[in-house]
mmCIF file of C-alpha atoms and ligand atoms in Angstrom:
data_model
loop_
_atom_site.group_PDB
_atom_site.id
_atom_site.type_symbol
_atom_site.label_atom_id
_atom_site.label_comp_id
_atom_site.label_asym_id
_atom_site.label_seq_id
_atom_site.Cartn_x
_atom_site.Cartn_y
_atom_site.Cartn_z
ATOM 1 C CA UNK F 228 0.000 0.000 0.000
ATOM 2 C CA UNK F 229 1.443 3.388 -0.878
ATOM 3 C CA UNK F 230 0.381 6.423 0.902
ATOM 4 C CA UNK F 231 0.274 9.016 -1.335
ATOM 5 C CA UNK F 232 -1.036 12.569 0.553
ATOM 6 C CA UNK F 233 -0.869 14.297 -3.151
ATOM 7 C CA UNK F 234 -3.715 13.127 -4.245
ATOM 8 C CA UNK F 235 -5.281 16.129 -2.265
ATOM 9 C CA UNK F 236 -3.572 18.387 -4.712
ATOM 10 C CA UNK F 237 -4.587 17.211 -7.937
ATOM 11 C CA UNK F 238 -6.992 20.042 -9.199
ATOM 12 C CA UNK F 239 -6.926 24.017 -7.643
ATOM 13 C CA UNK F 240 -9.973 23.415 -6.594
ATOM 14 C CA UNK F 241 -9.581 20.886 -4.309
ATOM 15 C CA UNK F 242 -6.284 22.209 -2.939
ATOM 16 C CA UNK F 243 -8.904 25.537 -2.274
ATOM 17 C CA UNK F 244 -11.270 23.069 -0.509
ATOM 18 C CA UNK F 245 -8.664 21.557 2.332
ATOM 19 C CA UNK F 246 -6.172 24.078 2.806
ATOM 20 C CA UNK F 247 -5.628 25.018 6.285
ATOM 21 C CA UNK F 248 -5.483 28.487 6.140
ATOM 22 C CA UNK F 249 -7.490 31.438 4.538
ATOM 23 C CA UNK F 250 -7.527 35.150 4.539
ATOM 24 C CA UNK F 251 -10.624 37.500 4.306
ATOM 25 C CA UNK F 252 -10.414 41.355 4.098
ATOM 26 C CA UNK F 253 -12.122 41.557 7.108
ATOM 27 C CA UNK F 254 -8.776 40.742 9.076
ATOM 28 C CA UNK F 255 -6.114 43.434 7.471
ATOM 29 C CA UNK F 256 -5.571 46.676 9.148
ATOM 30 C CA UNK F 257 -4.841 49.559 6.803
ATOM 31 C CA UNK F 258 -2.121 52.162 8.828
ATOM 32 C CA UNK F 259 -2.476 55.634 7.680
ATOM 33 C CA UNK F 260 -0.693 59.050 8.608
ATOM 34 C CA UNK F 261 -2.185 61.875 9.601
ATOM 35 C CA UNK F 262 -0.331 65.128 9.325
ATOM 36 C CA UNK F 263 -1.456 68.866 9.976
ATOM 37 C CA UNK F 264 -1.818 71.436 7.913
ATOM 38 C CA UNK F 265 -4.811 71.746 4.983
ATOM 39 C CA UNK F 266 -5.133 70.354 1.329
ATOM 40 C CA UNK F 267 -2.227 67.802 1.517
ATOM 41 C CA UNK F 268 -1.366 64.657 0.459
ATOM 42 C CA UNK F 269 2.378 64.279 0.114
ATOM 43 C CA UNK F 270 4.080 61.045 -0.531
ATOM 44 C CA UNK F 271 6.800 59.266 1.380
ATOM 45 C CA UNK F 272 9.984 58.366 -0.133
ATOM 46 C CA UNK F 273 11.046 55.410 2.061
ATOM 47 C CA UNK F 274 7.492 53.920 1.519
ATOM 48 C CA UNK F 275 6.500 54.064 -2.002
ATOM 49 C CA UNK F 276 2.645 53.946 -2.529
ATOM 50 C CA UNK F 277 2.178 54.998 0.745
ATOM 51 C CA UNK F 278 0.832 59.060 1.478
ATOM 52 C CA UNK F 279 0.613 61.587 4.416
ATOM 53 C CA UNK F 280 -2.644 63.201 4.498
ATOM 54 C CA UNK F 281 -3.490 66.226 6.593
ATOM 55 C CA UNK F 282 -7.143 65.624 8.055
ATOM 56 C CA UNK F 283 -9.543 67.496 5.218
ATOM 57 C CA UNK F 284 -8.138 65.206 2.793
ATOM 58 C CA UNK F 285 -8.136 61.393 4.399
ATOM 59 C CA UNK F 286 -11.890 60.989 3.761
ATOM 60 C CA UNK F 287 -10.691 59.492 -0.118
ATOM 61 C CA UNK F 288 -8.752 57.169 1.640
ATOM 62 C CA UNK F 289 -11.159 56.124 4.418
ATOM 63 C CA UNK F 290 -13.498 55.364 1.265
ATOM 64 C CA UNK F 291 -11.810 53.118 0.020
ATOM 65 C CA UNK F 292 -10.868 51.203 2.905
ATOM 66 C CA UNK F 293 -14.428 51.070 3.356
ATOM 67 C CA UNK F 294 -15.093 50.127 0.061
ATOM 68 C CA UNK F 295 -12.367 47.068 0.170
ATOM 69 C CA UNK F 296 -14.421 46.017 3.409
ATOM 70 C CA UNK F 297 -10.953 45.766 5.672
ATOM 71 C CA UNK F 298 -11.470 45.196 9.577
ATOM 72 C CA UNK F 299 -10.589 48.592 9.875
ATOM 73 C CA UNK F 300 -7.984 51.808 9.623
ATOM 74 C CA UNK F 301 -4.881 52.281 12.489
ATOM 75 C CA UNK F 302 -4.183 55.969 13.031
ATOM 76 C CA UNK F 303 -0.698 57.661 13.196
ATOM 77 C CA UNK F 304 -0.539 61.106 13.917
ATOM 78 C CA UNK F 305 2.482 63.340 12.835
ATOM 79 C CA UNK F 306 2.465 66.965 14.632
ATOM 80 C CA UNK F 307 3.443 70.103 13.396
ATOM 81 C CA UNK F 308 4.993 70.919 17.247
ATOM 82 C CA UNK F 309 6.894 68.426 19.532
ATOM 83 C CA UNK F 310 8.064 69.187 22.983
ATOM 84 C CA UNK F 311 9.425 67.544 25.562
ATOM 85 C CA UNK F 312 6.472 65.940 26.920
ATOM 86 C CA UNK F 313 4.739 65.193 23.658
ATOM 87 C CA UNK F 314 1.668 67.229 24.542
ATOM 88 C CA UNK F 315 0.327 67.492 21.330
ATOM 89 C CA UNK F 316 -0.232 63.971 21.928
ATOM 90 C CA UNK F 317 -3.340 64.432 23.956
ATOM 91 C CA UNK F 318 -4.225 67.156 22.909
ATOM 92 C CA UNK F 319 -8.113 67.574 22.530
ATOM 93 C CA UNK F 320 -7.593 69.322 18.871
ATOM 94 C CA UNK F 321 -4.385 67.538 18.239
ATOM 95 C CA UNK F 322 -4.155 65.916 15.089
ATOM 96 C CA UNK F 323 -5.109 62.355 15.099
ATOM 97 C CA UNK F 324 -7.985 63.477 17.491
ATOM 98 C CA UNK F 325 -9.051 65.978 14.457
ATOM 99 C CA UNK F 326 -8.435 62.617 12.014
ATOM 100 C CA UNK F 327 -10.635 59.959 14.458
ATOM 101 C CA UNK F 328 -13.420 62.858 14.507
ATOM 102 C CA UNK F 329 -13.002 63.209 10.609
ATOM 103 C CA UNK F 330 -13.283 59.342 10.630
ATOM 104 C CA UNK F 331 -15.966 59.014 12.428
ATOM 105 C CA UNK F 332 -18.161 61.610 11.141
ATOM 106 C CA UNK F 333 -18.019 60.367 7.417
ATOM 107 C CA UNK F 334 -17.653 56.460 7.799
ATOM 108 C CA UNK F 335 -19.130 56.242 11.444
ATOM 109 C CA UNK F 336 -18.811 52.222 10.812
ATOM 110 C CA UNK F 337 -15.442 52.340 9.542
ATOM 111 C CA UNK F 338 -13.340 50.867 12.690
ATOM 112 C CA UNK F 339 -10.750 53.108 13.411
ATOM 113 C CA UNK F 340 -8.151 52.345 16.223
ATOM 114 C CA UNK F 341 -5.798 54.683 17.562
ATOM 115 C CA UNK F 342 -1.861 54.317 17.740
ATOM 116 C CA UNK F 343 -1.059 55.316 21.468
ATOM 117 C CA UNK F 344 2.672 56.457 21.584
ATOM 118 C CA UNK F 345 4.869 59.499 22.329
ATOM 119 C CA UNK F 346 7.645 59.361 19.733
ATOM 120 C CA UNK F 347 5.761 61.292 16.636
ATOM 121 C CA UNK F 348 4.943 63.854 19.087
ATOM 122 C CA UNK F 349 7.856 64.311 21.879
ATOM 123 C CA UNK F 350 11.020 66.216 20.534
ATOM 124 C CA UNK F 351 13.607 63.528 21.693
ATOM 125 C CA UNK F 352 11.773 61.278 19.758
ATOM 126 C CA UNK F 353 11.567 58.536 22.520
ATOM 127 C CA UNK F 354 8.128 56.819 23.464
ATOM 128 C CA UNK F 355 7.692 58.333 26.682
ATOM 129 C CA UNK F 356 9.404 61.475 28.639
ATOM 130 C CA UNK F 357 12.863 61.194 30.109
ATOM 131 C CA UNK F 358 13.869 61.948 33.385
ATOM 132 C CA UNK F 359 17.799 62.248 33.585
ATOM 133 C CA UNK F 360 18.459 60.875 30.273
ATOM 134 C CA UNK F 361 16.189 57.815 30.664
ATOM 135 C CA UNK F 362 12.250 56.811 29.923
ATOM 136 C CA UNK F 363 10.863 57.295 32.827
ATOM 137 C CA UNK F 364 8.306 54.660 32.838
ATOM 138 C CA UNK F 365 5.853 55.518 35.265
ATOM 139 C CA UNK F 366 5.564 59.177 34.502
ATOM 140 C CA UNK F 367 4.915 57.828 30.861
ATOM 141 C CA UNK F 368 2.120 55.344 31.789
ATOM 142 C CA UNK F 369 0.409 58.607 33.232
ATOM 143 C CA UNK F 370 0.772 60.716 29.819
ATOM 144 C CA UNK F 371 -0.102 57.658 28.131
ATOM 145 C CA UNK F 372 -3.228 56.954 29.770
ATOM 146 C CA UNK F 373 -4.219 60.830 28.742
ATOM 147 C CA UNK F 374 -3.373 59.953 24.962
ATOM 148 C CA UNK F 375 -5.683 57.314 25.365
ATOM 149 C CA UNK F 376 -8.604 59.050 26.988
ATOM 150 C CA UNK F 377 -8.293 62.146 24.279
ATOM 151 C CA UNK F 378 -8.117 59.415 21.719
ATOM 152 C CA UNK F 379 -11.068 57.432 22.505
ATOM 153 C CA UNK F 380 -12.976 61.081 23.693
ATOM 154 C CA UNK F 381 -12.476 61.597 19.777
ATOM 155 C CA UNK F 382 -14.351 58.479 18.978
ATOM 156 C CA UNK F 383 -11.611 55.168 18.532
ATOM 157 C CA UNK F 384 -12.984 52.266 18.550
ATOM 158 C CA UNK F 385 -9.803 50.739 19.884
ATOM 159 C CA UNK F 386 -6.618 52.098 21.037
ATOM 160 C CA UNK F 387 -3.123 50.664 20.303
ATOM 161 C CA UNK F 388 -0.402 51.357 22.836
ATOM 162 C CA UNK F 389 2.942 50.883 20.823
ATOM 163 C CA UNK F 390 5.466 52.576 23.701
ATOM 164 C CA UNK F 391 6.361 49.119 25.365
ATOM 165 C CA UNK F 392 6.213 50.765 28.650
ATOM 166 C CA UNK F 393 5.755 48.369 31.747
ATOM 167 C CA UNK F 394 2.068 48.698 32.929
ATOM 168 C CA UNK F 395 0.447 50.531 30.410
ATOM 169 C CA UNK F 396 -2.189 48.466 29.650
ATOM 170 C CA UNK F 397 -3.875 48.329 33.689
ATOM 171 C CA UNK F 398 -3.308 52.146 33.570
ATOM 172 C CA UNK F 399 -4.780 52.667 30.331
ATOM 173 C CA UNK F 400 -7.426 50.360 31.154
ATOM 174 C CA UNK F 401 -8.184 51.902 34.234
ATOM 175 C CA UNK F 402 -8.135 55.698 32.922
ATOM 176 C CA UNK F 403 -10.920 55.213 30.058
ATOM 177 C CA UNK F 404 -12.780 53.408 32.424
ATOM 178 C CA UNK F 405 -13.057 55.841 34.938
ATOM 179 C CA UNK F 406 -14.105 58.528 32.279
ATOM 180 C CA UNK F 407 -16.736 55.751 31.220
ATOM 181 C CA UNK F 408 -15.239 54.812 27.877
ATOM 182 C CA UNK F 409 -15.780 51.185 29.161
ATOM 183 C CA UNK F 410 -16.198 50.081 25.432
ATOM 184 C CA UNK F 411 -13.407 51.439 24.035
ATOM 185 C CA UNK F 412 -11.000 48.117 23.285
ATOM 186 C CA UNK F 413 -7.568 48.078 24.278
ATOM 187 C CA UNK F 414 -5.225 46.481 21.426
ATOM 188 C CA UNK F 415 -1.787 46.148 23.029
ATOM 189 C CA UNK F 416 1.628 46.428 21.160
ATOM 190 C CA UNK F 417 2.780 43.139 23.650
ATOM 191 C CA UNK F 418 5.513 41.772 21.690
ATOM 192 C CA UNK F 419 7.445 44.715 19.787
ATOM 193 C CA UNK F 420 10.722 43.889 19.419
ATOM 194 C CA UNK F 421 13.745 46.774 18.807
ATOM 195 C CA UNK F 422 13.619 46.534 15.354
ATOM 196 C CA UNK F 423 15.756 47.719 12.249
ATOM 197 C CA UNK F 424 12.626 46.979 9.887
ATOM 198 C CA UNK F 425 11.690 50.415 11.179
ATOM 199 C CA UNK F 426 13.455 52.408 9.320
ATOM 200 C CA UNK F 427 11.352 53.171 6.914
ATOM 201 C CA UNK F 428 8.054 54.265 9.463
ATOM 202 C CA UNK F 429 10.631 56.336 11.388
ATOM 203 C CA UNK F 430 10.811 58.790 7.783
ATOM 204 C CA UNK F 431 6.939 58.805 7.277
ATOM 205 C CA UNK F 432 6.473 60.116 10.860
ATOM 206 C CA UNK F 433 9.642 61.830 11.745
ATOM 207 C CA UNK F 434 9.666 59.853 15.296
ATOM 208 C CA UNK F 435 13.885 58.408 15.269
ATOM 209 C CA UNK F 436 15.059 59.247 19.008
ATOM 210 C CA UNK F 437 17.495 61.669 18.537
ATOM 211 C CA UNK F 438 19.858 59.859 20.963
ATOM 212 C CA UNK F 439 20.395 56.515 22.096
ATOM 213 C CA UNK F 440 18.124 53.746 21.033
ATOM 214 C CA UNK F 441 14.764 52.364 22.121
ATOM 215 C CA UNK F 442 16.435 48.673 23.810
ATOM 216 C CA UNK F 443 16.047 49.623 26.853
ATOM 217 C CA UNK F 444 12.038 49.312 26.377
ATOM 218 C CA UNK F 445 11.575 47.159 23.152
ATOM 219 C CA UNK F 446 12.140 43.775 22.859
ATOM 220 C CA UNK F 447 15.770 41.896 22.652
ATOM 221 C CA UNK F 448 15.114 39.655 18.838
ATOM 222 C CA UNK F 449 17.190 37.018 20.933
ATOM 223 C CA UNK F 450 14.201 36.295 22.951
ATOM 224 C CA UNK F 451 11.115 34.451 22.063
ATOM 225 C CA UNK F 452 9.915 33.036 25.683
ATOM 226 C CA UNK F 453 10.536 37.067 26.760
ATOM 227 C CA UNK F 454 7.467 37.635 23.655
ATOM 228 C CA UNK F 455 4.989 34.913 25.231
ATOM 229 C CA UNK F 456 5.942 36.316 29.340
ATOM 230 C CA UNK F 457 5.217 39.857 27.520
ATOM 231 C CA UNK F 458 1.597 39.234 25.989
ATOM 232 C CA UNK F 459 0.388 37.235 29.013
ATOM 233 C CA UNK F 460 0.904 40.149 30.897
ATOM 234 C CA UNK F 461 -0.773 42.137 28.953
ATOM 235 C CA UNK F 462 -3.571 40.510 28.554
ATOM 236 C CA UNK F 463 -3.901 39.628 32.643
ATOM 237 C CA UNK F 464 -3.725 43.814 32.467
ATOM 238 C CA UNK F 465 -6.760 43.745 30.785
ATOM 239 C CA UNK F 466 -5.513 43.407 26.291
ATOM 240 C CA UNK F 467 -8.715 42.886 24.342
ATOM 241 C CA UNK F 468 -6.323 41.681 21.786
ATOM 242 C CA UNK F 469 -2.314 41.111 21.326
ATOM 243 C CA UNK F 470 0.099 42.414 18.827
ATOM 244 C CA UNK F 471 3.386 40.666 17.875
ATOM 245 C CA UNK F 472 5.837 43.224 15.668
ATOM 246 C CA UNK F 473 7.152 43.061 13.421
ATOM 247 C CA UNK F 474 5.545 40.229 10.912
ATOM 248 C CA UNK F 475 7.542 37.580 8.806
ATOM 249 C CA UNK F 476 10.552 37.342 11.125
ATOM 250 C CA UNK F 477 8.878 36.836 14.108
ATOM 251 C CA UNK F 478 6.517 33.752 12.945
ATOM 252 C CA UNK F 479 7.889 31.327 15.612
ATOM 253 C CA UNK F 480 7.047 34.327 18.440
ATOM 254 C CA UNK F 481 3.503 34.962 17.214
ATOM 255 C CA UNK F 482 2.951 30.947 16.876
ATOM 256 C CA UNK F 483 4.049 30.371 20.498
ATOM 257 C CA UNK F 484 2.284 33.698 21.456
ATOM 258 C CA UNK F 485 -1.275 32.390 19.834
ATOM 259 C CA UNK F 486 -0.739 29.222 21.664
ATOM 260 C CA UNK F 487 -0.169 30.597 25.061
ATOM 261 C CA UNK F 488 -3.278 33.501 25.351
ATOM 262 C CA UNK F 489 -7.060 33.102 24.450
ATOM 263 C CA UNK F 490 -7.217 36.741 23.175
ATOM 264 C CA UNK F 491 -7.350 37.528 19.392
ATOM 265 C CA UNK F 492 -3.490 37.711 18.102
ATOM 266 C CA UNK F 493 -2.691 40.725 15.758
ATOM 267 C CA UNK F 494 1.101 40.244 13.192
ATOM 268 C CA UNK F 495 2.179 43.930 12.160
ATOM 269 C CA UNK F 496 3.997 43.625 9.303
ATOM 270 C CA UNK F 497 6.629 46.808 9.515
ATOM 271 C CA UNK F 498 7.465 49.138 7.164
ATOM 272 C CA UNK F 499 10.588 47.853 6.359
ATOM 273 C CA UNK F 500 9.188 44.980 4.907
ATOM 274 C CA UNK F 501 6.481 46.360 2.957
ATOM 275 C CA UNK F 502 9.373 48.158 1.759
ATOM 276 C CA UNK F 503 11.908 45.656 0.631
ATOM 277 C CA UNK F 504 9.053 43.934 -1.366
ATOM 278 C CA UNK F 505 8.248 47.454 -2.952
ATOM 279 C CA UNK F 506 11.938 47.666 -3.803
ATOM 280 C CA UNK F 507 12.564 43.969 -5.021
ATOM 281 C CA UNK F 508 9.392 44.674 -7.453
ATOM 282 C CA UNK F 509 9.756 47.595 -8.801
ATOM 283 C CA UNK F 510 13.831 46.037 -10.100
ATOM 284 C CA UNK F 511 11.368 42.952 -11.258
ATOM 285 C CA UNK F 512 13.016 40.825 -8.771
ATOM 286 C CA UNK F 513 9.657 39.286 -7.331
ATOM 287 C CA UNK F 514 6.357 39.662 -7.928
ATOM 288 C CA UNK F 515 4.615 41.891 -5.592
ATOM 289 C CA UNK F 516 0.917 40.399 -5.566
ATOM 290 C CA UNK F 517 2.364 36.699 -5.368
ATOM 291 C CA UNK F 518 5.089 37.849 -2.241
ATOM 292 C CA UNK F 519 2.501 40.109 -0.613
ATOM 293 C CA UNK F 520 -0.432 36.949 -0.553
ATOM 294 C CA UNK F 521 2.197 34.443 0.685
ATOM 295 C CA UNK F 522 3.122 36.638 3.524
ATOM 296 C CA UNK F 523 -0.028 37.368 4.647
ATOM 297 C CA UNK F 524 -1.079 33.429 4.107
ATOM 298 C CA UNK F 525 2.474 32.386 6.211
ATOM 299 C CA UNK F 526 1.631 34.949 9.051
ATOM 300 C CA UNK F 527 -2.327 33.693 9.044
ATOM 301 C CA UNK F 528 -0.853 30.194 9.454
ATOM 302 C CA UNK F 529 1.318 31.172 12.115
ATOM 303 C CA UNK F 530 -1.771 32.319 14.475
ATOM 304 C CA UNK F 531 -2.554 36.082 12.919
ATOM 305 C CA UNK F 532 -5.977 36.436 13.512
ATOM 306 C CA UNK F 533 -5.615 40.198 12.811
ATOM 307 C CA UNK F 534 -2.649 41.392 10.228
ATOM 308 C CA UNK F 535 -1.717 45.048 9.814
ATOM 309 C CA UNK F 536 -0.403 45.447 6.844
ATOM 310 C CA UNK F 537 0.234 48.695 3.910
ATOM 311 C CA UNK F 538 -0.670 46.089 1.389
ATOM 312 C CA UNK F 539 -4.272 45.875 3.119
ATOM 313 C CA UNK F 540 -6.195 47.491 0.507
ATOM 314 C CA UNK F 541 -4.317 46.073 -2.496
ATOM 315 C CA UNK F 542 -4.807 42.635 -0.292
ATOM 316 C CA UNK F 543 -8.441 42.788 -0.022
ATOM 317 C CA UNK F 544 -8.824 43.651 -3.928
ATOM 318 C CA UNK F 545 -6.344 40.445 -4.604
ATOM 319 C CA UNK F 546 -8.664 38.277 -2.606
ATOM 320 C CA UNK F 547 -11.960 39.184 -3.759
ATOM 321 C CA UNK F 548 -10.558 39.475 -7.720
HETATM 322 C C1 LIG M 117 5.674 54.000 17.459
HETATM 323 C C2 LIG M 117 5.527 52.976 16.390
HETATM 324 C C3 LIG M 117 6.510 52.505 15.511
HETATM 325 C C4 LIG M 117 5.874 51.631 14.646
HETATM 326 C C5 LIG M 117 4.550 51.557 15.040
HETATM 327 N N1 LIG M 117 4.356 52.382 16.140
HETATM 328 C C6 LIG M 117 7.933 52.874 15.346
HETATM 329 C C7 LIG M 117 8.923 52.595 16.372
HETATM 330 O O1 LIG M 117 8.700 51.977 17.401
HETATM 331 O O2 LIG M 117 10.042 53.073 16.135
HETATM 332 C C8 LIG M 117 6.536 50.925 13.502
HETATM 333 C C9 LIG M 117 5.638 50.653 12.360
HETATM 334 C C10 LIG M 117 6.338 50.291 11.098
HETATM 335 O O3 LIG M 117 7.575 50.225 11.009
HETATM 336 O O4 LIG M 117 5.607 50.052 10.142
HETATM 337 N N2 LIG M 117 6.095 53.516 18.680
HETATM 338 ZN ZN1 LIG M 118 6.847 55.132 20.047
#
């Protein structure tokens, strides 16, 4: 008797029928920047395809995110001022609280979560203030919590703390609920790791620290059981849903981080790699549609319920072709 486990792949449509793994629109999350000012949409070099938009103008974009029927839009804001303590952060007419309204008042179903992080807006650049030349992590937690609040005030369905600070989700947590924003979801950066796929994001929103680095809050790549101690945390704090960053290299860590929490798991696949692919295609090195689906497909096998991705919308119109 020969086994033969081919004969499942004989025609396409059969190998469509039992294959383990399948991606809908509904789980990509389209990140777009937000930048002041009126009557702008300006591209960025590192990330070609990809736009700033000052508030007036993102309702084209928001349309078609719509339209492509994604999960939902992730927010960056990029201020005209930074200070020390990032206040333009929380501001109540800063400018991703101006872009959430904007959001919210023309595609009021559209989900729109919030990216909850100092570094666009502080003038160091870090992810939280700094006391004596260091994050100070507790007075962070407390500004934190206020970008939050202002951020889900504006209408978020969800916020997104990216800063990696220790404790941030119980404080966060605890802030919107005791303004009564007890809906608002909390979608925790868990597993970010200190990353050189950055590089590219770091252009688009002007946020590198303009000294020293951010190890001494993100994650060590060296450590994988560090990722799964990391989002159980979070989630005992009170995560609606996990985030492992960035995407493709981290597979194993978002595997062993699905198996180890009964929250939804989000993969965020970085700039940098949306950018390598954009480079490698446009020299005709790869195919873009056929690299973009089989990352997606490889991080929805690893345990990405959720994948935030700049290829969302070109994903969603791939799928449903
Ligand atoms: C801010 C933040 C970063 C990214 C998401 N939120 C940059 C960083 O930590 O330096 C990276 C996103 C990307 O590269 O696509 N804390
Ligand atoms: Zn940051």
């Amino acid at each position: 008797m020969i086994i033969r486990p081919r004969r499942l792949r004989l025609t396409q449509a059969i190998r469509d029928m039992v294959c383990e793994t399948r991606l809908s629109p509904s789980m990509f999350v389209y990140p777009v920047f937000i930048r002041e000012g009126h009557n702008i949409i300006e591209d960025i070099p590192a990330m070609p395809g990809q736009k700033r938009y000052s508030p007036d103008t993102l309702p084209a974009i928001l349309e078609r995110a719509v339209k492509a029927e994604i999960g939902g839009v992730l927010f960056f804001g990029i201020p005209e001022h930074k200070d020390e303590c990032g206040s333009q952060a929380y501001a109540d007419d800063g400018v991703i609280q101006q872009a959430i309204r904007v959001s919210k008042r023309e595609f009021p179903e559209l989900t729109v979560i919030g990216d909850v992080c100092m570094c666009e807006y502080t003038s160091h650049g870090h992810c939280g203030v700094i006391r004596d030349g260091c994050v100070d992590n507790d007075a962070s937690i407390e500004l934190l919590s206020r970008v939050a609040v202002s951020q889900a005030q504006a209408g978020a369905d969800i916020v997104a703390p990216s800063d990696m600070m220790d404790g941030h989700t119980a404080a966060i947590r605890e802030a919107l609920d005791s303004e009564g924003l007890i809906n608002t979801l909390i979608f925790s950066y868990a597993v970010k790791y200190a990353s050189a796929f950055y590089g590219p994001f770091r252009e688009a929103a002007g946020s590198a620290p303009a000294f020293g680095d951010r190890k001494t809050y993100q994650m060590d790549p060296r450590n994988s059981r560090e990722g799964v101690r990391e989002a159980l945390l979070d989630v005992q704090e009170g995560a609606d849903m996990v985030m492992v960053k960035p995407g493709l290299p981290y597979l194993d860590v978002l595997s062993a981080v699905k198996k180890a929490v009964n929250v939804p798991v989000g993969s965020y696949c970085v700039s940098g790699e949306y950018s390598m692919i954009k480079a490698a295609a446009s020299q005709g090195w790869l195919n873009e549609k056929n690299a973009v689906l089989e990352a997606a497909v490889c991080q929805a096998r690893a345990g990405a319920d959720i994948i935030i991705t700049y290829h969302a919308l070109d994903l969603a119109g791939w799928i449903n072709a």
